[in-house]
Amino acid sequence: MIEVLGREVEAQQIGKTLGHARHGRGGALLVVGEPGIGKTTLLRSSTTGAGEDTGPAGMRRIQVDGFEAEAQMPFAAVQRLVMPLRDYLPALPERHLRALEVASGRAAGPPPDRFLIGLGVLGLLAAAGSQRPVLCAIDDAHLFDPESLDALAFVARRLEAESVAVVFAARPDDNVDAHMAGVPRLPLGGLSLEHSVRLLARSVAEPIDPAVGAQIAVATGGNPLALTDLARELTVRQLTESSLGDQPFPVGRRLESFYVRQIRALGNEVQEWLLVAAADATGDLALISEAAAKLGLPESAADGAEEAGLVELAAQVRFRHPLVRSAAYNAAAGRIRRRVHHALSEVADSMGRADLEAWHAAKATLGTDEAVAARLEKAADRAGERGGFTSRPVSWPRRPRSPHRGRAGTGGWSRRPRQPSPQVPRSWPRTCSTTSTRTNWTTSPAGVCCPCAPSGPCSPPIPRSPGSAPTWWRRPTSSTATTTSSSRPR
Ligand SMILES: Nc1ncnc2c1ncn2[C@@H]1O[C@H](COP(=O)(O)OP(=O)(O)O)[C@@H](O)[C@H]1O
Ligand SMILES: [Mg+2]
């Protein structure tokens, strides 16, 4: 592992949370910072012990990362967290177990109550922690599907009597803020001047004038990714010159355009291979390689991407940084992206991955395609059956619109109006709020977000007594009775 500079105070704070958990006073912490500021590095260095699965002082370590590809798959992250804890499933009360099984698609049934899912996850962690203290390192939480974020935030607020610590890392994000209310935050800023200069000096090929180093450190705000990548990209002379000029340094989101330039300097085949890998985002090398071959790209294109230091090739393709992935995608023209999505949808189809196929097919479609729309609709229904009513409107409203349905010229996407039915969520997602992708979800006259009302601003749901809720929204009596202030799973 690289030598981590600075971060003593932050590491201490994480260490304190872990120490408390080892003594049965669990808790959570949310590390928040801009891209490249060092969240992953801090999380890794302060929560890893002798091995990947071991935390400091022999704690059991479980890592769950957010992935863009799963950001709209309901409970995808919960499912990944539950996997390593599956030995404890039999210890759960029947209804918690059932809720987790339905949420993860392992059993059929009515959409589970989120409260029961939260209790199920808490129960698993508590059971594991009673044998050996547990530490969950959760990176890129801003890429979690909203259902999982909700469930984990629920758990994070109820750990005080458990031997469990959860450390989250996320970019500044309204959605994360809304879900994580009540979870202590640890804002992560840039490195100190001294550490920035040291990082820069250690990353450049030749010695750099300390005064120039200091200027660059200030200009980048001590963002380690900006510092290391600037050093890698530019000669000392260039660095010296740019420190004296007016050009803004590529920091935070601006780093993306920096990578776009870097990617555009590569050969066409390597660029296109990077686009395939970025467009898929499951990172599945088999899928990506097959789609690349379909597009006529040689195997050497993947090697070229790795040699450029932009990806690591293993069973799972890993981009050097999430910003490199978005740059690879954004560097390409829409026409080429659609061709790539088309190839990916064909390969996903041949692998029997229906939801992925539908998603790529939709991305490959410009204008109207009823067949794709029908497959999207089915995928949405599958998500709904697992209780994914928050992700569902985000992931599946972009139905290719037929000309006679709705207005033209609005991007060609619409959502088929649905009548309120028993399938509508029982516990309403808090994230059903204003975002451009959710404009078809609005506040009904009854004060509840509903999918069938016409487009318009979408407000957070208004809490109401079960008696006043419309019948399709009301929770069954059995689940209204489950509300408790106890932190213990029941
Ligand atoms: N404290 C640090 N000391 C040295 N290098 C660091 C430090 N923090 C981050 N880096 C380097 O900066 C790059 C970006 O850091 P990363 O942890 O991936 O940022 P984030 O997760 O916030 O996007 C990494 O390649 C890492 O090597
Ligand atoms: Mg990171």
Coordinates of C-alpha atoms and ligand atoms in Angstrom, one line a residue:
M1 CA 0.0 0.0 0.0
I2 CA 1.2 3.6 -0.7
E3 CA 2.5 5.7 2.2
V4 CA -0.5 7.7 3.4
L5 CA 0.5 11.3 4.1
G6 CA -1.3 13.3 6.8
R7 CA -4.8 12.2 7.9
E8 CA -3.7 11.4 11.5
V9 CA -6.7 13.3 13.0
E10 CA -9.2 11.6 10.7
A11 CA -7.6 8.1 11.2
Q12 CA -7.8 8.7 14.9
Q13 CA -11.5 9.5 14.7
I14 CA -12.2 6.4 12.7
G15 CA -10.0 4.4 15.2
K16 CA -12.1 5.7 18.0
T17 CA -15.3 4.5 16.4
L18 CA -13.8 1.1 15.9
G19 CA -12.5 1.0 19.4
H20 CA -15.9 1.7 20.8
A21 CA -17.4 -1.0 18.7
R22 CA -14.9 -3.5 20.0
H23 CA -16.3 -2.8 23.4
G24 CA -19.9 -3.3 22.5
R25 CA -20.7 0.4 21.9
G26 CA -21.1 0.4 18.1
G27 CA -21.5 3.4 15.9
A28 CA -21.1 4.8 12.4
L29 CA -19.2 7.5 10.7
L30 CA -19.7 9.1 7.3
V31 CA -16.5 10.4 5.6
V32 CA -17.5 13.1 3.0
G33 CA -15.3 14.7 0.4
E34 CA -14.9 15.7 -3.2
P35 CA -13.6 13.3 -5.8
G36 CA -9.9 12.5 -5.4
I37 CA -9.6 14.0 -2.0
G38 CA -8.6 10.6 -0.5
K39 CA -11.7 9.0 0.9
T40 CA -10.9 5.5 -0.4
T41 CA -7.3 5.8 0.7
L42 CA -8.3 6.8 4.2
L43 CA -11.0 4.2 4.5
R44 CA -8.6 1.5 3.4
S45 CA -5.7 2.6 5.5
S46 CA -7.6 3.1 8.7
T47 CA -9.9 0.0 8.5
T48 CA -7.6 -2.7 7.2
G49 CA -5.6 -4.9 9.5
A50 CA -3.6 -8.0 8.7
G51 CA -5.6 -8.9 5.6
E52 CA -8.4 -7.7 3.4
D53 CA -11.1 -9.4 5.6
T54 CA -9.5 -8.3 8.9
G55 CA -9.8 -4.9 10.5
P56 CA -7.6 -3.4 13.2
A57 CA -7.2 -5.5 16.4
G58 CA -8.6 -8.6 14.6
M59 CA -12.1 -7.2 13.9
R60 CA -14.0 -8.9 11.1
R61 CA -13.9 -6.6 8.1
I62 CA -16.6 -6.5 5.4
Q63 CA -16.3 -4.2 2.5
V64 CA -19.2 -3.1 0.4
D65 CA -18.7 -0.5 -2.4
G66 CA -21.2 1.4 -4.4
F67 CA -21.3 0.9 -8.1
E68 CA -22.9 3.1 -10.7
A69 CA -24.2 0.0 -12.5
E70 CA -26.1 -1.1 -9.4
A71 CA -27.3 2.4 -8.3
Q72 CA -30.7 1.7 -9.6
M73 CA -31.1 -2.0 -8.6
P74 CA -33.1 -2.1 -5.5
F75 CA -31.3 -3.6 -2.5
A76 CA -28.3 -4.5 -4.6
A77 CA -25.9 -3.3 -1.9
V78 CA -27.9 -4.9 0.9
Q79 CA -27.7 -8.1 -0.9
R80 CA -23.9 -7.8 -1.2
L81 CA -23.6 -7.0 2.5
V82 CA -25.8 -10.0 3.4
M83 CA -23.8 -12.5 1.4
P84 CA -20.8 -12.7 3.8
L85 CA -23.2 -12.8 6.7
R86 CA -25.4 -15.6 5.4
D87 CA -24.4 -18.0 8.1
Y88 CA -26.4 -15.9 10.5
L89 CA -29.6 -15.9 8.5
P90 CA -31.1 -18.8 10.4
A91 CA -30.8 -16.8 13.6
L92 CA -33.2 -14.1 12.3
P93 CA -36.9 -14.0 13.1
E94 CA -39.0 -15.4 10.3
R95 CA -40.4 -12.1 9.0
H96 CA -37.0 -10.4 9.0
L97 CA -35.5 -13.3 7.0
R98 CA -38.5 -13.3 4.6
A99 CA -38.1 -9.5 4.0
L100 CA -34.4 -10.0 3.2
E101 CA -35.0 -12.9 0.9
V102 CA -37.7 -11.0 -1.0
A103 CA -35.6 -7.9 -1.2
S104 CA -32.6 -9.8 -2.6
G105 CA -34.8 -11.6 -5.1
R106 CA -34.2 -15.0 -3.5
A107 CA -37.9 -15.5 -2.7
A108 CA -41.1 -14.3 -4.2
G109 CA -43.7 -12.4 -2.1
P110 CA -45.2 -9.0 -1.7
P111 CA -42.8 -6.1 -1.6
P112 CA -41.2 -6.3 1.9
D113 CA -41.5 -3.6 4.5
R114 CA -38.3 -1.6 4.7
F115 CA -38.4 -1.5 8.4
L116 CA -38.2 -5.3 8.5
I117 CA -35.3 -5.2 6.0
G118 CA -33.4 -2.8 8.2
L119 CA -34.0 -4.9 11.2
G120 CA -32.9 -8.0 9.3
V121 CA -29.6 -6.4 8.4
L122 CA -29.1 -5.1 11.9
G123 CA -29.9 -8.6 13.2
L124 CA -27.3 -10.2 11.0
L125 CA -24.6 -7.7 11.9
A126 CA -25.4 -8.0 15.6
A127 CA -25.3 -11.8 15.5
A128 CA -21.9 -11.7 13.7
G129 CA -20.6 -9.0 16.1
S130 CA -21.5 -11.0 19.2
Q131 CA -18.9 -13.6 18.0
R132 CA -16.3 -11.2 16.7
P133 CA -16.5 -7.4 16.4
V134 CA -17.5 -6.4 12.9
L135 CA -16.4 -3.5 10.9
C136 CA -18.2 -2.5 7.6
A137 CA -16.2 -0.3 5.3
I138 CA -18.7 1.2 2.8
D139 CA -17.1 3.1 0.0
D140 CA -18.8 5.3 -2.6
A141 CA -22.1 5.2 -0.7
H142 CA -23.4 8.0 -3.1
L143 CA -23.6 5.2 -5.7
F144 CA -25.8 3.0 -3.6
D145 CA -29.3 2.2 -4.7
P146 CA -31.6 4.3 -2.5
E147 CA -33.2 1.3 -0.8
S148 CA -29.9 0.0 0.4
L149 CA -28.8 3.5 1.5
D150 CA -32.0 3.7 3.5
A151 CA -31.5 0.3 5.1
L152 CA -27.9 1.0 6.0
A153 CA -28.6 4.4 7.4
F154 CA -31.4 2.8 9.5
V155 CA -28.8 0.3 10.8
A156 CA -26.1 3.0 11.3
R157 CA -28.5 4.8 13.7
R158 CA -29.1 1.8 15.8
L159 CA -25.7 0.3 16.6
E160 CA -25.0 1.7 20.1
A161 CA -25.6 -1.7 21.8
E162 CA -23.7 -3.8 19.2
S163 CA -20.1 -4.7 18.5
V164 CA -20.4 -3.3 15.1
A165 CA -18.9 -0.2 13.4
V166 CA -19.9 1.1 10.0
V167 CA -17.7 3.6 8.2
F168 CA -19.1 5.1 5.1
A169 CA -17.4 7.2 2.5
A170 CA -19.3 9.3 0.0
R171 CA -19.0 12.4 -2.2
P172 CA -21.1 15.4 -1.1
D173 CA -24.5 14.4 -2.3
D174 CA -28.0 15.6 -1.4
N175 CA -29.4 12.1 -1.5
V176 CA -26.8 10.8 1.0
D177 CA -27.4 13.8 3.2
A178 CA -31.1 13.1 3.3
H179 CA -30.7 9.4 4.1
M180 CA -27.8 9.8 6.5
A181 CA -29.3 12.3 8.9
G182 CA -28.2 11.4 12.4
V183 CA -25.0 9.7 11.3
P184 CA -21.9 11.6 12.5
R185 CA -20.0 13.1 9.6
L186 CA -16.2 13.4 9.1
P187 CA -15.6 16.0 6.4
L188 CA -12.4 15.3 4.5
G189 CA -10.5 18.3 3.1
G190 CA -7.3 18.6 1.1
L191 CA -3.9 17.7 2.4
S192 CA -1.9 20.2 4.3
L193 CA 0.6 22.3 2.4
E194 CA 3.5 20.3 3.7
H195 CA 2.0 17.0 2.8
S196 CA 0.8 18.3 -0.6
V197 CA 4.3 19.4 -1.5
R198 CA 5.7 16.0 -0.4
L199 CA 3.2 14.1 -2.4
L200 CA 3.9 16.2 -5.5
A201 CA 7.7 15.8 -5.0
R202 CA 7.4 12.1 -4.6
S203 CA 5.2 11.8 -7.7
V204 CA 7.3 13.8 -10.2
A205 CA 10.3 12.3 -12.1
E206 CA 12.8 15.1 -11.3
P207 CA 13.2 17.4 -8.3
I208 CA 10.8 20.3 -8.2
D209 CA 11.3 23.7 -6.8
P210 CA 9.6 23.8 -3.4
A211 CA 8.2 27.2 -4.1
V212 CA 6.6 25.9 -7.3
G213 CA 5.4 22.8 -5.4
A214 CA 3.8 25.1 -2.8
Q215 CA 2.0 27.1 -5.5
I216 CA 0.6 24.0 -7.1
A217 CA -0.4 22.6 -3.7
V218 CA -2.4 25.8 -3.1
A219 CA -3.9 25.8 -6.5
T220 CA -5.2 22.2 -6.2
G221 CA -6.4 22.7 -2.7
G222 CA -4.3 19.7 -1.6
N223 CA -6.4 17.3 -3.6
P224 CA -4.1 14.2 -3.8
L225 CA -5.6 12.9 -7.0
A226 CA -5.0 16.2 -8.8
L227 CA -1.5 16.4 -7.4
T228 CA -0.5 12.9 -8.3
D229 CA -2.1 13.0 -11.8
L230 CA -0.7 16.4 -12.6
A231 CA 2.8 15.1 -11.6
R232 CA 2.3 12.0 -13.8
E233 CA 1.1 14.0 -16.8
L234 CA 3.3 17.0 -16.9
T235 CA 7.0 17.5 -16.8
V236 CA 8.6 19.5 -14.1
R237 CA 9.1 22.3 -16.6
Q238 CA 5.4 22.3 -17.5
L239 CA 4.4 22.2 -13.9
T240 CA 6.6 25.2 -13.2
E241 CA 5.2 27.1 -16.2
S242 CA 1.6 26.3 -15.3
S243 CA 2.0 27.3 -11.7
L244 CA 2.9 30.8 -13.0
G245 CA 0.0 31.0 -15.5
D246 CA -3.7 31.7 -15.1
Q247 CA -4.9 28.3 -16.2
P248 CA -7.1 26.7 -13.5
F249 CA -5.8 23.4 -12.2
P250 CA -7.9 20.4 -12.8
V251 CA -9.4 19.8 -9.3
G252 CA -12.5 18.0 -8.2
R253 CA -15.0 17.8 -11.0
R254 CA -12.6 19.6 -13.4
L255 CA -10.4 16.6 -13.2
E256 CA -12.8 14.8 -15.4
S257 CA -12.0 17.1 -18.4
F258 CA -8.4 16.6 -17.7
Y259 CA -8.9 12.8 -18.1
V260 CA -11.0 13.4 -21.2
R261 CA -8.0 15.1 -22.8
Q262 CA -5.8 12.2 -21.8
I263 CA -8.2 9.6 -23.2
R264 CA -8.6 11.5 -26.5
A265 CA -4.8 11.3 -27.0
L266 CA -5.0 7.5 -27.1
G267 CA -5.4 5.4 -30.2
N268 CA -9.0 5.0 -31.5
E269 CA -9.2 1.3 -30.6
V270 CA -8.0 1.9 -27.0
Q271 CA -10.5 4.7 -26.7
E272 CA -13.3 2.6 -27.9
W273 CA -12.4 -0.3 -25.6
L274 CA -12.4 2.1 -22.7
L275 CA -15.8 3.3 -23.7
V276 CA -17.1 -0.3 -23.7
A277 CA -15.7 -0.8 -20.2
A278 CA -17.1 2.5 -19.0
A279 CA -20.5 2.0 -20.6
D280 CA -21.1 -1.3 -19.0
A281 CA -20.0 -0.5 -15.5
T282 CA -20.7 -4.0 -14.1
G283 CA -17.0 -4.3 -14.7
D284 CA -17.5 -7.9 -15.8
L285 CA -14.4 -8.6 -18.0
A286 CA -16.1 -11.4 -19.9
L287 CA -19.0 -9.3 -20.9
I288 CA -16.8 -6.3 -21.8
S289 CA -14.4 -8.5 -23.8
E290 CA -17.1 -10.1 -25.8
A291 CA -18.8 -6.8 -26.6
A292 CA -15.4 -5.4 -27.6
A293 CA -14.8 -8.3 -29.9
K294 CA -18.3 -7.8 -31.4
L295 CA -17.3 -4.3 -32.2
G296 CA -14.2 -5.6 -34.0
L297 CA -11.7 -4.4 -31.4
P298 CA -8.5 -6.4 -31.0
E299 CA -7.5 -7.8 -27.6
S300 CA -4.5 -5.4 -27.6
A301 CA -6.9 -2.5 -27.1
A302 CA -7.5 -3.7 -23.5
D303 CA -3.8 -4.0 -23.0
G304 CA -3.4 -0.5 -24.3
A305 CA -5.9 0.8 -21.8
E306 CA -4.0 -0.9 -19.0
E307 CA -0.7 0.3 -20.1
A308 CA -2.0 3.8 -20.1
G309 CA -2.6 3.3 -16.4
L310 CA -6.3 3.9 -16.7
V311 CA -7.7 0.5 -15.8
E312 CA -6.6 -2.7 -14.1
L313 CA -7.6 -5.8 -15.8
A314 CA -8.8 -8.7 -13.7
A315 CA -12.1 -10.7 -13.6
Q316 CA -13.5 -7.3 -12.8
V317 CA -12.2 -4.3 -14.7
R318 CA -11.3 -1.5 -12.3
F319 CA -10.9 2.1 -13.5
R320 CA -8.1 4.0 -11.9
H321 CA -10.6 6.3 -10.4
P322 CA -14.4 6.7 -11.0
L323 CA -13.7 10.1 -12.7
V324 CA -11.6 8.2 -15.3
R325 CA -14.6 6.1 -16.0
S326 CA -17.0 9.0 -16.5
A327 CA -14.4 10.7 -18.6
A328 CA -14.1 7.7 -20.9
Y329 CA -17.8 7.7 -21.3
N330 CA -18.2 11.4 -21.8
A331 CA -15.3 11.6 -24.3
A332 CA -17.3 9.7 -26.9
A333 CA -19.9 11.0 -29.3
G334 CA -23.5 9.9 -28.6
R335 CA -23.6 7.9 -31.9
I336 CA -20.6 5.8 -30.8
R337 CA -22.0 5.3 -27.3
R338 CA -25.2 3.9 -28.7
R339 CA -23.3 1.5 -30.9
V340 CA -21.4 0.3 -27.8
H341 CA -24.6 -0.1 -25.7
H342 CA -26.1 -2.0 -28.6
A343 CA -23.2 -4.5 -28.6
L344 CA -23.4 -4.8 -24.8
S345 CA -27.1 -5.4 -24.9
E346 CA -26.6 -8.3 -27.4
V347 CA -23.9 -9.9 -25.2
A348 CA -26.0 -9.4 -22.0
D349 CA -28.9 -11.1 -23.9
S350 CA -26.7 -14.1 -24.9
M351 CA -25.7 -14.4 -21.2
G352 CA -29.3 -14.4 -20.1
R353 CA -29.0 -11.1 -18.1
A354 CA -32.4 -9.7 -18.9
D355 CA -32.3 -6.5 -16.8
L356 CA -28.9 -5.5 -18.1
E357 CA -30.0 -6.3 -21.6
A358 CA -33.0 -4.0 -21.3
W359 CA -31.0 -1.2 -19.8
H360 CA -28.3 -1.3 -22.5
A361 CA -31.0 -1.6 -25.2
A362 CA -32.7 1.5 -23.9
K363 CA -29.4 3.4 -23.9
A364 CA -28.8 2.2 -27.5
T365 CA -32.2 3.5 -28.6
L366 CA -32.8 6.9 -30.1
G367 CA -36.5 7.6 -30.5
T368 CA -39.1 5.0 -30.3
D369 CA -38.9 1.2 -29.8
E370 CA -41.9 -0.5 -28.4
A371 CA -40.1 -3.8 -27.9
V372 CA -37.4 -2.2 -25.8
A373 CA -40.1 -0.3 -23.9
A374 CA -41.8 -3.5 -23.1
R375 CA -38.6 -5.1 -21.8
L376 CA -37.9 -2.1 -19.7
E377 CA -41.4 -2.3 -18.2
K378 CA -40.8 -5.9 -17.3
A379 CA -37.5 -5.1 -15.7
A380 CA -39.3 -2.4 -13.7
D381 CA -41.9 -4.9 -12.6
R382 CA -39.2 -7.3 -11.4
A383 CA -37.6 -4.4 -9.4
G384 CA -41.0 -3.6 -8.0
E385 CA -41.6 -7.1 -6.8
R386 CA -38.5 -6.9 -4.7
G387 CA -39.8 -3.8 -3.0
G388 CA -37.7 -1.4 -5.1
F389 CA -40.1 1.5 -5.4
T390 CA -37.5 4.1 -4.9
S391 CA -35.1 2.9 -7.6
R392 CA -37.9 1.9 -9.9
P393 CA -39.0 5.4 -11.0
V394 CA -35.4 6.4 -11.3
S395 CA -34.2 3.5 -13.4
W396 CA -37.1 2.7 -15.5
P397 CA -39.1 5.8 -16.5
R398 CA -37.0 6.4 -19.6
R399 CA -39.3 4.3 -21.7
P400 CA -38.9 5.0 -25.4
R401 CA -42.0 7.0 -26.2
S402 CA -44.3 6.2 -29.1
P403 CA -45.3 9.3 -31.1
H404 CA -48.9 9.1 -30.2
R405 CA -48.1 9.0 -26.5
G406 CA -47.4 12.4 -25.0
R407 CA -45.7 15.4 -26.5
A408 CA -42.9 15.2 -29.0
G409 CA -39.6 16.9 -28.5
T410 CA -39.3 16.2 -24.8
G411 CA -36.5 13.7 -25.2
G412 CA -38.8 10.9 -26.3
W413 CA -39.2 9.3 -22.9
S414 CA -42.3 8.7 -20.9
R415 CA -43.7 6.5 -18.3
R416 CA -46.9 4.7 -18.9
P417 CA -49.5 6.0 -16.5
R418 CA -50.5 3.5 -13.9
Q419 CA -53.5 3.3 -11.8
P420 CA -52.9 3.2 -8.1
S421 CA -52.8 -0.5 -7.2
P422 CA -51.7 -2.7 -4.3
Q423 CA -48.3 -2.8 -5.9
V424 CA -47.7 0.9 -5.0
P425 CA -45.3 1.1 -2.1
R426 CA -46.4 0.6 1.4
S427 CA -43.7 2.6 3.1
W428 CA -42.9 5.6 1.0
P429 CA -39.4 6.3 0.0
R430 CA -38.0 9.5 1.5
T431 CA -36.1 10.1 -1.7
C432 CA -39.2 10.6 -3.7
S433 CA -38.3 14.2 -4.2
T434 CA -37.4 16.6 -6.9
T435 CA -34.9 15.4 -9.4
S436 CA -35.1 15.6 -13.1
T437 CA -35.4 11.9 -13.5
R438 CA -38.4 11.7 -11.2
T439 CA -40.5 14.4 -12.7
N440 CA -43.3 12.0 -13.4
W441 CA -43.6 11.4 -9.7
T442 CA -45.5 14.1 -8.1
T443 CA -47.6 15.0 -5.1
S444 CA -51.2 13.9 -5.5
P445 CA -54.0 16.0 -4.1
A446 CA -53.9 13.6 -1.2
G447 CA -50.4 14.7 -0.3
V448 CA -48.6 11.5 -1.3
C449 CA -46.1 11.1 -4.1
C450 CA -47.8 9.0 -6.8
P451 CA -46.6 7.7 -10.1
C452 CA -49.9 8.3 -11.9
A453 CA -50.2 12.1 -11.5
P454 CA -49.1 14.3 -14.3
S455 CA -45.6 15.7 -14.4
G456 CA -44.8 18.4 -12.0
P457 CA -42.6 19.2 -9.0
C458 CA -42.3 16.3 -6.7
S459 CA -42.4 16.9 -3.0
P460 CA -41.3 14.8 -0.1
P461 CA -44.1 12.7 1.1
I462 CA -46.2 14.2 3.9
P463 CA -46.3 12.0 6.9
R464 CA -49.8 11.0 7.7
S465 CA -51.6 8.8 10.0
P466 CA -52.4 5.4 8.6
G467 CA -56.1 6.0 8.9
S468 CA -55.9 9.0 6.5
A469 CA -53.9 7.3 3.9
P470 CA -55.5 6.0 0.8
T471 CA -56.0 2.2 1.0
W472 CA -53.4 1.5 -1.7
W473 CA -50.8 3.3 0.4
R474 CA -51.7 2.1 3.8
R475 CA -49.4 -0.3 5.5
P476 CA -50.9 -3.6 6.6
T477 CA -51.7 -3.6 10.3
S478 CA -49.0 -6.1 11.0
S479 CA -46.3 -3.8 9.8
T480 CA -47.6 -0.6 11.4
A481 CA -47.3 -2.5 14.7
T482 CA -43.6 -3.1 14.2
T483 CA -42.4 0.5 15.0
T484 CA -40.1 0.4 18.0
S485 CA -37.5 2.6 19.5
S486 CA -35.5 -0.4 20.5
S487 CA -32.1 -0.9 18.8
R488 CA -32.4 -4.6 19.1
P489 CA -33.7 -6.7 16.2
R490 CA -36.8 -8.4 17.2
Ligands
LIG1 N1 -3.3 10.8 2.3 C1 -2.8 10.5 1.1 N2 -1.4 10.3 0.9 C2 -0.9 10.0 -0.3 N3 -1.7 9.8 -1.4 C3 -3.0 9.9 -1.3 C4 -3.6 10.3 0.0 N4 -4.9 10.3 -0.2 C5 -5.1 10.0 -1.5 N5 -4.0 9.7 -2.2 C6 -3.8 9.4 -3.6 O1 -4.8 10.1 -4.3 C7 -5.5 9.3 -5.2 C8 -7.0 9.6 -5.0 O2 -7.4 9.1 -3.8 P1 -8.7 8.4 -3.5 O3 -8.6 7.8 -2.1 O4 -9.0 7.4 -4.6 O5 -9.8 9.6 -3.5 P2 -11.4 9.5 -3.4 O6 -11.8 8.2 -2.9 O7 -11.7 10.6 -2.5 O8 -11.9 9.8 -4.8 C9 -5.1 7.9 -5.0 O9 -4.5 7.4 -6.1 C10 -4.2 7.9 -3.8 O10 -3.1 7.2 -4.1
MG2 MG -13.0 6.7 -3.8

